[in-house]
Short mmCIF file of C-alpha atoms and ligand atoms in Angstrom, two decimals:
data_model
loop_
_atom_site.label_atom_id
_atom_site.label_comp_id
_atom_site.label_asym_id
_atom_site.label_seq_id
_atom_site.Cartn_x
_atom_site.Cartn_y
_atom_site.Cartn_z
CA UNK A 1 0.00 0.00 0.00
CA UNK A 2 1.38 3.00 -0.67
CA UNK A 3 2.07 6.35 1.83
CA UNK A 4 -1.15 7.75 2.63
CA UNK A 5 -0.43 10.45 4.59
CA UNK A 6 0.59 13.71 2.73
CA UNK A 7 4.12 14.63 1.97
CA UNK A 8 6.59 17.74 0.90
CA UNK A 9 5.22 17.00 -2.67
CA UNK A 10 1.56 17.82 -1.76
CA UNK A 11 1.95 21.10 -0.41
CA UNK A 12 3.46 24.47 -1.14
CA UNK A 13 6.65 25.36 0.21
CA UNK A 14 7.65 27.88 -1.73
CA UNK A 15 9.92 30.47 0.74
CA UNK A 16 8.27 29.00 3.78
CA UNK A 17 10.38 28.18 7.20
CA UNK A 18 10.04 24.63 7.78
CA UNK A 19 10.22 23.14 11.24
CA UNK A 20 11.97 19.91 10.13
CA UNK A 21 11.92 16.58 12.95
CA UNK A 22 14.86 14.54 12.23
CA UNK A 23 16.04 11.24 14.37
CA UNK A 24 19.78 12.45 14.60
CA UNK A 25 20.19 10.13 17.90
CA UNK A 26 23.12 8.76 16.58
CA UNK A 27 26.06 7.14 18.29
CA UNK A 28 28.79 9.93 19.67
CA UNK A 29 32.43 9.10 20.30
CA UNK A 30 34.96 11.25 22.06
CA UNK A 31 32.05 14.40 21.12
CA UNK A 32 32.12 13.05 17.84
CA UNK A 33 29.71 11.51 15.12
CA UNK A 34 30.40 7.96 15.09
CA UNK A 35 27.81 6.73 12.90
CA UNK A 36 26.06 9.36 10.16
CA UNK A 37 23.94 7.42 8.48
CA UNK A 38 20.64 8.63 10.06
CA UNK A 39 22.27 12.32 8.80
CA UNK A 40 23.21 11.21 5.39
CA UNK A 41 19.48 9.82 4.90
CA UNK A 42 17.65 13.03 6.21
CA UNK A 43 19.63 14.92 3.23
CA UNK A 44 17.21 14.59 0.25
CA UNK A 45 14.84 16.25 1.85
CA UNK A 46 16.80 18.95 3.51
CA UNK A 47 17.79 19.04 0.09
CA UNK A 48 14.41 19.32 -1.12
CA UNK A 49 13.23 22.00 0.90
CA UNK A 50 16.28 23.98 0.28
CA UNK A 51 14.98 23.68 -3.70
CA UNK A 52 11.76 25.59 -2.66
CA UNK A 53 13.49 28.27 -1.31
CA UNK A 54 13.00 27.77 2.20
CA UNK A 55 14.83 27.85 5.40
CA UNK A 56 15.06 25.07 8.16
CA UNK A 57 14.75 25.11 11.68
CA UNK A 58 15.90 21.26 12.59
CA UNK A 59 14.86 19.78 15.60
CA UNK A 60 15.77 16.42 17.33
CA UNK A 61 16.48 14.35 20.29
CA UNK A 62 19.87 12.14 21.47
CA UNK A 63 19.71 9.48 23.50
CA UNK A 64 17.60 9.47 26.98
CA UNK A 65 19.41 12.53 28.82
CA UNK A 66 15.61 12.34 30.81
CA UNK A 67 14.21 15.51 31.05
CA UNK A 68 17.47 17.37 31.88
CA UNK A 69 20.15 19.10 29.90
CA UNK A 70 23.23 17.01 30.06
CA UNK A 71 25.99 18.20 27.66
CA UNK A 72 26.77 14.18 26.88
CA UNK A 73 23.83 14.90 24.50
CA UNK A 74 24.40 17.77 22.89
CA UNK A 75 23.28 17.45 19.50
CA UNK A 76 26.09 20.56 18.75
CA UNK A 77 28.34 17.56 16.82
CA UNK A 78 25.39 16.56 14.94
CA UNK A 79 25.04 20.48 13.66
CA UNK A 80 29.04 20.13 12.64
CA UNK A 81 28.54 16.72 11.37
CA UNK A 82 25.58 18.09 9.11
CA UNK A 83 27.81 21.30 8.04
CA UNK A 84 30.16 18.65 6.52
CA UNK A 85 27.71 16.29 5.30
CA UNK A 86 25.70 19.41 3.06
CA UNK A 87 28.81 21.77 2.70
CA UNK A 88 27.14 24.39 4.12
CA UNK A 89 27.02 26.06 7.41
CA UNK A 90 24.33 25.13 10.08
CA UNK A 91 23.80 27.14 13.46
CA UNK A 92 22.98 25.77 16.47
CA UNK A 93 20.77 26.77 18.90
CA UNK A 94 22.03 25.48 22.57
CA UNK A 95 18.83 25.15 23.84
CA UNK A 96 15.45 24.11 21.85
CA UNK A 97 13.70 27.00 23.67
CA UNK A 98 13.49 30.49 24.61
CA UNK A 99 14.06 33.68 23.31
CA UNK A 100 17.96 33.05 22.00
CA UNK A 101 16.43 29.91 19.26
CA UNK A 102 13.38 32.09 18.26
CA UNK A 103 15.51 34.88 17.64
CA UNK A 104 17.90 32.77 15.82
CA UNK A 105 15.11 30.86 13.91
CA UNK A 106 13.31 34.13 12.77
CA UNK A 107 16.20 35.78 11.15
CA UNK A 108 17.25 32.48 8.88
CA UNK A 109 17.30 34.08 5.22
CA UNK A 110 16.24 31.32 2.43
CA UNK A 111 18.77 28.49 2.05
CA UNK A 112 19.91 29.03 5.88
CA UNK A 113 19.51 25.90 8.73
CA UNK A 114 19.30 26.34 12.36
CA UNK A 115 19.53 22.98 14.47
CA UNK A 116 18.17 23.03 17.82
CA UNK A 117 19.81 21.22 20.81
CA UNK A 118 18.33 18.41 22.04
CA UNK A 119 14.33 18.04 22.98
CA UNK A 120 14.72 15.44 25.60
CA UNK A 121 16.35 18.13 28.01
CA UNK A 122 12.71 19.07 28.69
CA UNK A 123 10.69 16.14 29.85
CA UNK A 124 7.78 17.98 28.23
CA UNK A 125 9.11 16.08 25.14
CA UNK A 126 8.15 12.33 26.27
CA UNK A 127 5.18 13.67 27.90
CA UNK A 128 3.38 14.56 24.29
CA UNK A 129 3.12 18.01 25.76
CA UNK A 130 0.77 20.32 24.50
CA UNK A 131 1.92 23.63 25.77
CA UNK A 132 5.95 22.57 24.99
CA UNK A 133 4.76 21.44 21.20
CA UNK A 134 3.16 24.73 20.56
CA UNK A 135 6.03 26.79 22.16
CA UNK A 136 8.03 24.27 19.05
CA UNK A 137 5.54 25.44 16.67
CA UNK A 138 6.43 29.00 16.56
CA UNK A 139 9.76 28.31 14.74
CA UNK A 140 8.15 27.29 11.70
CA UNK A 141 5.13 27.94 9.16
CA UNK A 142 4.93 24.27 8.28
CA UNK A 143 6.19 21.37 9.92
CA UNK A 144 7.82 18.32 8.51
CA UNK A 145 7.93 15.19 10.00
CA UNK A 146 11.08 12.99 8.60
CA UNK A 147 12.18 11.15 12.01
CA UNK A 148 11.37 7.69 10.80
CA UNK A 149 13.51 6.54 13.72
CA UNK A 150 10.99 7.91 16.34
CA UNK A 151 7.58 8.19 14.92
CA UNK A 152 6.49 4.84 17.62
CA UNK A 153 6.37 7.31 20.29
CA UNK A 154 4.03 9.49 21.04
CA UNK A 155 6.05 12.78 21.94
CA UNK A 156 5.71 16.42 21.58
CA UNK A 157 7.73 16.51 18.67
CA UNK A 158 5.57 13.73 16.58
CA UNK A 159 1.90 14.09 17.71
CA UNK A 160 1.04 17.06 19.54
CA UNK A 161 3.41 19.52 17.54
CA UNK A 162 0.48 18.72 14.27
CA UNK A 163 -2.19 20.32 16.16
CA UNK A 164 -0.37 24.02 15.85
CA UNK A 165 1.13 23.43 12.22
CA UNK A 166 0.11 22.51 8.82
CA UNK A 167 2.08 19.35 8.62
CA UNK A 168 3.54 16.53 6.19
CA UNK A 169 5.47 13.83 5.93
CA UNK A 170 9.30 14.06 4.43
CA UNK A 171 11.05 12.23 1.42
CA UNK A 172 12.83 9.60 4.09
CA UNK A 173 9.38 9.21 6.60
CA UNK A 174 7.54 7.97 2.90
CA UNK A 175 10.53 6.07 1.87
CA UNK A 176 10.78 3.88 5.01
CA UNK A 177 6.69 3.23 5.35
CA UNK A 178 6.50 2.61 1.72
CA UNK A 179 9.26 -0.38 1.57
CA UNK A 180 8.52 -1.98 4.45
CA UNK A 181 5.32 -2.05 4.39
CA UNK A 182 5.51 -3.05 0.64
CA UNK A 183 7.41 -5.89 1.92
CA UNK A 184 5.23 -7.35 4.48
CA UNK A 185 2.09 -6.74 2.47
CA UNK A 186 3.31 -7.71 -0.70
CA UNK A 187 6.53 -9.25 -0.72
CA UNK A 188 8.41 -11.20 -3.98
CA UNK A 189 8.02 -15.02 -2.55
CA UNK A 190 9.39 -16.83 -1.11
CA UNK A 191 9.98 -14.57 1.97
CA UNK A 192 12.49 -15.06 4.01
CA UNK A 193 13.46 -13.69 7.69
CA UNK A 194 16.55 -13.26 9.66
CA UNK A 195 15.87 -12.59 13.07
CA UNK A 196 18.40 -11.72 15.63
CA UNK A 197 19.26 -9.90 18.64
CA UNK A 198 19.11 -10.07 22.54
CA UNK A 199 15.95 -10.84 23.95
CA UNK A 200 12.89 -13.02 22.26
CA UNK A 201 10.48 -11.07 24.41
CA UNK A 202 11.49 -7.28 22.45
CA UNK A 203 11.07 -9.36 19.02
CA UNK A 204 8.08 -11.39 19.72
CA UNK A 205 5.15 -9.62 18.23
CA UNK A 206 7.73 -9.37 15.17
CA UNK A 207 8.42 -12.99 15.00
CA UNK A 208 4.79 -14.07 15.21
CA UNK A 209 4.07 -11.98 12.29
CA UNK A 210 6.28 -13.46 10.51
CA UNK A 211 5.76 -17.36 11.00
CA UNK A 212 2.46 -15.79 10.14
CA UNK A 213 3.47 -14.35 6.13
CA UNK A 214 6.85 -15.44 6.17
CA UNK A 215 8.14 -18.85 3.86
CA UNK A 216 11.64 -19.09 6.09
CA UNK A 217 12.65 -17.71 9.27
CA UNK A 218 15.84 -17.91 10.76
CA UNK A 219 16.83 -17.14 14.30
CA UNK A 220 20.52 -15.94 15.24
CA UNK A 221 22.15 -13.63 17.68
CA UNK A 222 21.58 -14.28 21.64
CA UNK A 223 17.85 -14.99 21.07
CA UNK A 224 18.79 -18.16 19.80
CA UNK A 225 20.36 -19.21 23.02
CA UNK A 226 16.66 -18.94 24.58
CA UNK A 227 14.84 -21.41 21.84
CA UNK A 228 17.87 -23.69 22.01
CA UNK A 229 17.25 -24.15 25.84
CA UNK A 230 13.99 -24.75 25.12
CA UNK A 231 14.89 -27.81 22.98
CA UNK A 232 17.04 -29.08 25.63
CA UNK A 233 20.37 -27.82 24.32
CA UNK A 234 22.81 -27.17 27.14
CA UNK A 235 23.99 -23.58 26.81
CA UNK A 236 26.46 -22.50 29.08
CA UNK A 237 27.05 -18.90 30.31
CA UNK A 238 25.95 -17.89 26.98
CA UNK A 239 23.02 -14.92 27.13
CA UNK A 240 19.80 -16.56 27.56
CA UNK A 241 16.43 -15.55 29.29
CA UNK A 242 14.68 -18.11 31.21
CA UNK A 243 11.66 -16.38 31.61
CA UNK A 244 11.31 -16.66 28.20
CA UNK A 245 11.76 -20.20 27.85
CA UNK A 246 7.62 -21.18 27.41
CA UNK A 247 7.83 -18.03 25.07
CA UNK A 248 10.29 -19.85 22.57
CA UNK A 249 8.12 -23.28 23.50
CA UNK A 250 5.16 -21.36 22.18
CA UNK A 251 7.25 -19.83 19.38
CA UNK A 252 8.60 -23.51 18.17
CA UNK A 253 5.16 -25.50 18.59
CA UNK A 254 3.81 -21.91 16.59
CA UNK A 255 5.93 -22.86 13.45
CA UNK A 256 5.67 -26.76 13.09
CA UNK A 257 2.01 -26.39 13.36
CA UNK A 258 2.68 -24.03 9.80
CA UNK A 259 4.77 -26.55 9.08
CA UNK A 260 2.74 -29.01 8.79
CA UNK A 261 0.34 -27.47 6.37
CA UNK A 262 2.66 -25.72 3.94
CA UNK A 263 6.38 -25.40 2.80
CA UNK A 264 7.75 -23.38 5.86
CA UNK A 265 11.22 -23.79 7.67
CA UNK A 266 11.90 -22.68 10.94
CA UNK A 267 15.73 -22.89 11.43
CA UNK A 268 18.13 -22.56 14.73
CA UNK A 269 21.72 -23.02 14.47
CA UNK A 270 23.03 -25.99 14.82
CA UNK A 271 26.39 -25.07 15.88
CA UNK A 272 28.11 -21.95 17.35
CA UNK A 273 31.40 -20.01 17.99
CA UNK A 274 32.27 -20.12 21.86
CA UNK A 275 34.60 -18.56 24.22
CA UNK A 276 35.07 -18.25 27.83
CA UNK A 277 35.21 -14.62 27.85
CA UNK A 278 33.76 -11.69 25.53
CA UNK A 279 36.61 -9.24 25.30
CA UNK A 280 40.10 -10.75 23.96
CA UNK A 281 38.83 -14.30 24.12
CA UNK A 282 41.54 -16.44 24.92
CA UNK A 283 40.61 -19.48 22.54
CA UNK A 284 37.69 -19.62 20.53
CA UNK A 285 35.96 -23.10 19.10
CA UNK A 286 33.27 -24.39 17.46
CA UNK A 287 31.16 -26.43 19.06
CA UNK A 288 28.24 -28.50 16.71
CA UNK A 289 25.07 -29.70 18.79
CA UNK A 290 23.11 -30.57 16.22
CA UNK A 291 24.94 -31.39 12.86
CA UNK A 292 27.88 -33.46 14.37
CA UNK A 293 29.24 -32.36 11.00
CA UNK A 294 32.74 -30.65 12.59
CA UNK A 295 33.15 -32.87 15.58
CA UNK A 296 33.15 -36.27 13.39
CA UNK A 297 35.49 -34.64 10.43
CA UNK A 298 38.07 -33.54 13.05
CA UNK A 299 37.99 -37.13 15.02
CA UNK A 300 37.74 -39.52 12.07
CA UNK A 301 38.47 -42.27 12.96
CA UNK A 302 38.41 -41.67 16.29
CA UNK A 303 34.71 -41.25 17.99
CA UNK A 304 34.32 -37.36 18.11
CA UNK A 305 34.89 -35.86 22.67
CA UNK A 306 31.53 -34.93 24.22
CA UNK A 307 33.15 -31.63 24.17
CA UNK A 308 32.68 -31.37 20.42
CA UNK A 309 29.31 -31.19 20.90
CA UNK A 310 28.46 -29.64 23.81
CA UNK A 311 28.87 -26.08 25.22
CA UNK A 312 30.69 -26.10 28.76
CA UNK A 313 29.48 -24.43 31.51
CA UNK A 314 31.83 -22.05 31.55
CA UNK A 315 31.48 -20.89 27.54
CA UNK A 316 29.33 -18.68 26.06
CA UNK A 317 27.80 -19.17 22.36
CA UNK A 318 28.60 -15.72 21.20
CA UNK A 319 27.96 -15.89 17.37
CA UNK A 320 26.39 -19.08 14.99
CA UNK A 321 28.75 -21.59 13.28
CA UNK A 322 29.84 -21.94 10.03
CA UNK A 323 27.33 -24.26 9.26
CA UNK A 324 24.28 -22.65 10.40
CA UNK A 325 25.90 -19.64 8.85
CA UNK A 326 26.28 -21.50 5.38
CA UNK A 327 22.95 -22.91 6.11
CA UNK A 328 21.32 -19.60 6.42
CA UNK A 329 22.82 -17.96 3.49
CA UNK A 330 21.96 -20.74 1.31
CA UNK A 331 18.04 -20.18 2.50
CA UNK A 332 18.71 -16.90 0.52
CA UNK A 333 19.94 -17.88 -2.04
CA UNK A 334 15.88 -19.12 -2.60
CA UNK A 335 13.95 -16.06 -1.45
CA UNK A 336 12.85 -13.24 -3.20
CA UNK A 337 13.21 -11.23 -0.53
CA UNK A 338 14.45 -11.34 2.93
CA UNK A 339 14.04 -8.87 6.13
CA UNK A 340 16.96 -9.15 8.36
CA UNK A 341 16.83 -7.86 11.82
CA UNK A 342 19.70 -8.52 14.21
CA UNK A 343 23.10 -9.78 13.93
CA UNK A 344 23.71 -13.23 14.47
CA UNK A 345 27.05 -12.92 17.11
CA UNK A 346 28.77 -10.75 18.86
CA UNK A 347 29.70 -8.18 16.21
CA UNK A 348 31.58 -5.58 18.70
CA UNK A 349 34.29 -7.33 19.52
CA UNK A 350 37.86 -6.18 17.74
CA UNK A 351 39.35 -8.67 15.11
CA UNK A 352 42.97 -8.98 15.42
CA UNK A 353 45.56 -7.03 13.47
CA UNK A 354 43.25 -4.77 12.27
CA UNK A 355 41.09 -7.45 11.15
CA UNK A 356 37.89 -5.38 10.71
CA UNK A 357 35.78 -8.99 11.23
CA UNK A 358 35.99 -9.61 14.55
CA UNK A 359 35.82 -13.27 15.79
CA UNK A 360 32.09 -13.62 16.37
CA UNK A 361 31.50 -11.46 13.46
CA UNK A 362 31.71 -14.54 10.46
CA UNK A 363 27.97 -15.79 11.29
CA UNK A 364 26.95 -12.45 10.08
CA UNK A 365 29.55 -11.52 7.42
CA UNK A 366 28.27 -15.31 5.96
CA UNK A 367 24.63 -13.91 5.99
CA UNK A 368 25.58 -10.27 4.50
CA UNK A 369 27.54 -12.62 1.78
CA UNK A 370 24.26 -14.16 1.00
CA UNK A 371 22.17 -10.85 0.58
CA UNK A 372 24.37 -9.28 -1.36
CA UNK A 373 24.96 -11.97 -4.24
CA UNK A 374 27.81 -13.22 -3.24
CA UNK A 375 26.89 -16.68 -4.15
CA UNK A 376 25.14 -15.75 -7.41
CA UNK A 377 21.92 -14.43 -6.32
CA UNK A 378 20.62 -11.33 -4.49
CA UNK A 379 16.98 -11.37 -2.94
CA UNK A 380 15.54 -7.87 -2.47
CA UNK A 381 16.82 -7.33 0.88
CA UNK A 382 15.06 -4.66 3.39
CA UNK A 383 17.53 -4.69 6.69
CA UNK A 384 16.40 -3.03 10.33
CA UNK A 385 17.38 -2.68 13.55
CA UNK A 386 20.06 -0.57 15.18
CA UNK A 387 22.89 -3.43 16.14
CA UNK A 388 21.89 -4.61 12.64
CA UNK A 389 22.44 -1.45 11.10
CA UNK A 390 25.61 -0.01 12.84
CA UNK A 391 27.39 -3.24 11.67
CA UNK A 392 26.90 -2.64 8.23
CA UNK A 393 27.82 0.80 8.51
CA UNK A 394 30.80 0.03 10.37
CA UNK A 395 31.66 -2.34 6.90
CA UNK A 396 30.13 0.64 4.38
CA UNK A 397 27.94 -1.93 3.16
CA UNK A 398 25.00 -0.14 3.34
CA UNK A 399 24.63 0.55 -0.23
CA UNK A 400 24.68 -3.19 -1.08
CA UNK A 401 21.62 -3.62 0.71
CA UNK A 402 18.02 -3.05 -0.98
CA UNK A 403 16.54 -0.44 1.96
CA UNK A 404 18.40 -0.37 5.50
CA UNK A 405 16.57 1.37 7.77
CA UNK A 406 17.61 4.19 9.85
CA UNK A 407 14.78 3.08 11.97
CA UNK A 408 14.82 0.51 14.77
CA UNK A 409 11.69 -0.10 17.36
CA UNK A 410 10.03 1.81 14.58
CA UNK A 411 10.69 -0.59 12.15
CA UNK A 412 9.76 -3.32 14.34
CA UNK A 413 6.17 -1.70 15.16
CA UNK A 414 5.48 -1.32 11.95
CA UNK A 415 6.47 -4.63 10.32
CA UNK A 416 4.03 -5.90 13.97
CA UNK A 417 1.31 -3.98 11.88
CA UNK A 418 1.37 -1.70 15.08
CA UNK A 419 -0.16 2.12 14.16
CA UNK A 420 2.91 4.66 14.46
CA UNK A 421 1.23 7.86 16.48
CA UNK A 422 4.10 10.03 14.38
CA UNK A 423 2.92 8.88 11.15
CA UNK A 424 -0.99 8.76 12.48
CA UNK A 425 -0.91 12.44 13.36
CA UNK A 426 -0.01 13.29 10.09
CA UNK A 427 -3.42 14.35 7.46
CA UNK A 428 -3.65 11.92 4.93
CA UNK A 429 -3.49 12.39 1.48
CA UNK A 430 -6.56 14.39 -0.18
CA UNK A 431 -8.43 12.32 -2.31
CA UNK A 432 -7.70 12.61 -6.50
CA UNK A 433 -10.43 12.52 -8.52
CA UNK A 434 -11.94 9.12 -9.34
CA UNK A 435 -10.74 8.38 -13.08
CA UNK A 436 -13.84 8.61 -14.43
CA UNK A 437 -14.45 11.98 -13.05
CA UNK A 438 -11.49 13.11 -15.26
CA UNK A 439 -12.58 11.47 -18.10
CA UNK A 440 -15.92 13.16 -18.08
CA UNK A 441 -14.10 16.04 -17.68
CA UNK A 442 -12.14 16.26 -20.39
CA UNK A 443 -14.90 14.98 -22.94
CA UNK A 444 -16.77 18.47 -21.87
C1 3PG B 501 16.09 5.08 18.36
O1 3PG B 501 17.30 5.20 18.16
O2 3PG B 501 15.59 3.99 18.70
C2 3PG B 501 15.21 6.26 18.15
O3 3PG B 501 15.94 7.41 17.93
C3 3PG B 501 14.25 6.42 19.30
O4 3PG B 501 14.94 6.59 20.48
P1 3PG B 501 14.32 6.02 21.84
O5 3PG B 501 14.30 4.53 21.70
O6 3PG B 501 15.24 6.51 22.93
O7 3PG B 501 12.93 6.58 21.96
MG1 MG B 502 15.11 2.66 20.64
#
C-alpha cells in the first residue's frame, strides 16, 4: 500500500520556514559523530526544501538525557557533522527554547539551517506536551515530520506539535513506510526472515508476524540461546532468558504447526562459535550440537569428545557456526526477498591485526555474503534494527543492501502492523479525482 499520509510533494513550500523533525540520535564518540547514516538519509529532503526556497529550523532528540540538559547529548556535533555532510554552514541553537532559538530561527534568510539542541532536556518532550509542542511550533510555518527513527512514540515533537502546524510527511518518513510495508504486504516469494538480537520477548510480536506471512525464518544472535534451551540444548554462560523459555516453546510449537500445512522452515543453528570470555577471548571453538558435521570430520576415525558437541558451563555461544551460517545464506539464495533484523554474534568485539571482522562477526559476514549476491543471487533485501544497522555501517555496506533502515523499534512496530502515532498524526493524502471523473471532464 502505498504512503497515505501527505508529503513535501503535496503542499506548497515555496519560501516557507520549515520546522523539520529529524532522528539524529546517533552514536557519539569522544564528542564526535560515530555513525552518520541517520544524517546522510535526512539529506534529500533537507535538500528538497532547500529547492523551494525555504529555510530550516531542525529539531531532534539524542539518546535518553531524561528531562534534563546534560551536555553528553548535545546534538552541537550533529550540527558540525551536518555542516560537513551538506557543505554548508548550520547554526545551532544550545537550547530548543526560549528567546535566544526564536531569535535565531526568525532571522534564517532562504537556504539558511538552524539545528536546535536536544528536545529530551525538557521532559515535556516524552510527555506529548501540548503547551511545549506549541512553544516548538512558533519556529516554523509548516512542519515536517522525517524522524522515521521515532515516529512509535508518542512525543511532543511527533503528535502534539500537528495540532499548531500545517504538517507533512518528508522524502525519508515515505521512503521507510513505503518499503517496508511493501514488503510485508506484498513481498516477492518466497519470503524469508533473519531474526536476531538479545531478547525473544522485544522481538516477539515481530516474530509471530512473521511465521504468520513469512516462507523461512531464521533465528541468530543471543535470542537463539533462549529457543535452544527450550529444545534441551545445554547452553552454558551464553546470554539466555529463562523467563522466556515457554515463550520460545510457544514460538517452536507456533511454526511446526505451519509446518505441517505448507512449505515453511523454521531454522536454529546448529552449531556456534564459543569462548570463555567476551573481550580478547583467549581461545575460541566451534562447538556442533546438532549437525555433528565438525566434531566427526576432526575425530575420524576416532569417535568425536563430548566436548565437540556440547557447550561447557563455563562458555558462552557468542555468534552461529559456520554451518548454520552457510545454512542460512543458502536459505537466501531461494527467497525473493528477505528482512533481516539482528546480527547473528557478537559483532563488537575487535578482530585482530586490524582485522575489521571480529571473531564472532563470520555468522553475520556469511549472511551479508548471501544478501548481497555473493553466491550468485541477491533477494531484495530490506535490513532493520540498530545493532543490525551499525554493523553494516561500520563495513560501508550499506549501499549493497536493498533499503536499511535508519529506523529501529520503529521498524519493528510497523512490520508488527502496530499504528505509528508520528505517522498517524499526520493528514492523509486528499483524495484525486476518481478516473472517471477526469474522463468526463475532459470529454466536456
Ligand atoms: C532510536 O534510536 O531507537 C530512536 O531514535 C528512538 O529513540 P528512543 O528509543 O530513545 O525513543
Ligand atoms: Mg530505541
Amino acid at each position: 500500500m502505498a504512503f497515505t499520509k501527505q508529503t513535501v510533494r503535496d503542499i506548497d513550500l515555496k519560501g516557507k520556514r520549515v520546522l523539520l523533525r529529524v532522528d539524529y540520535n546517533v552514536p557519539l564518540e569522544n564528542g564526535q559523530v560515530a555513525s552518520d547514516y541517520r544524517i546522510t538519509e535526512s539529506i534529500p529532503t533537507i535538500e528538497y526544501l532547500l529547492e523551494k526556497g525555504c529555510s530550516l529550523v531542525l529539531m531532534s532528540h539524542l539518546g535518553r538525557p531524561d528531562g534534563k540538559s546534560d551536555p553528553k547529548y548535545s546534538l552541537k556535533p550533529v550540527a558540525e557533522e551536518l555542516a560537513k555532510c551538506l557543505s554548508k554552514p548550520v547554526q545551532f541553537a544550545g537550547d530548543c527554547l526560549g528567546t535566544n532559538a526564536l531569535m535565531a530561527a526568525q532571522s534564517l534568510a532562504p537556504g539558511n539551517i538552524l539545528l536546535l539542541e536536544n528536545l529530551r532536556y525538557y521532559p515535556e518532550e516524552e510527555k506529548n506536551d501540548k503547551e511545549f509542542a506549541k512553544k516548538l511550533s512558533a519556529y516554523g510555518e509548516v512542519f515536517v515530520q522525517d524522524a522515521f527513527g521515532v515516529v512509535h512514540r508518542a512525543h511532543a515533537s511527533t503528535d502534539a506539535i500537528t495540532e499548531f502546524l500545517p504538517s507533512v510527511a518528508g522524502l525519508l518518513l515515505e521512503k521507510e513506510v513505503d518499503t517496508i510495508t511493501e514488503v510485508i504486504e506484498n513481498p516477492t516469494r518466497p519470503l524469508m526472515a533473519i531474526i536476531g538480537g538479545a531478547k525473544i520477548s522485544d522481538k516477539i510480536k515481530v516474530i509471530e508476524k512473521f511465521i504468520e506471512i513469512a516462507d523461512f525464518i531464521a533465528i541468530g544472535g543471543a535470542m537463539a540461546n533462549t529457543f535452544l534451551l527450550a529444545e534441551g540444548i545445554e547452553v552454558g554462560k551464553s546470554l539466555a532468558v529463562k523467563e522466556d523459555v515457554p515463550l520460545a516453546k510457544e514460538i517452536i510449537a507456533s511454526a511446526k504447526a505451519k509446518a505441517k500445512k505448507q512449505p515453511f522452515v523454521f531454522y536454529l543453528p546448529q552449531d556456534g562459535v564459543v569462548a570463555t570470555s567476551l573481550d580478547a577471548p583467549r581461545s575460541t571453538r566451534i562447538v556442533d550440537w546438532d549437525a555433528q558435521v565438525i566434531a566427526d570430520i576432526e575425530s575420524y576415525p576416532k569417535v568425536p569428545k563430548e566436548s565437540a558437541s556440547k557447550v561447557a558451563a563455563d562458555e558462552s555461544i557468542l555468534d552461529i557456526g559456520p554451518f548454520s551460517g552457510s545454512f542460512i545464506a543458502g536459505g537466501a539464495q531461494l527467497a525473493g526477498t528477505v528482512v533481516w533484523n539482528g546480527t547473528m554474534g557478537v559483532t563488537e568485539t575487535d578482530g585482530l591485526n586490524n582485522d575489521p571482522v571480529g571473531p564472532f562477526a563470520h555468522g553475520t559476514e556469511v549472511i551479508i555474503d548471501g544478501l548481497t549476491g555473493q553466491f550468485g543471487h541477491r533477494p531484495f533485501t530490506v535490513v532493520g534494527g540498530g545493532d543490525t544497522v551499525a554493523y553494516i555501517e561500520e563495513r560501508k555496506l550499506t549501499k549493497a543492501f536493498n533499503h536499511v533502515s535508519t529506523g529501529g523499534g520503529a521498524s519493528l512496530e510497523l512490520m508488527e502492523g502496530k499504528e505509528l502515532p508520528g505517522v498517524a498524526a499526520l493528514p492523509d493524502k486528499k483524495k484525486t479525482l476518481e478516473k472517471s471523473d477526469t474522463i468526463k471532464h475532459k470529454k466536456k
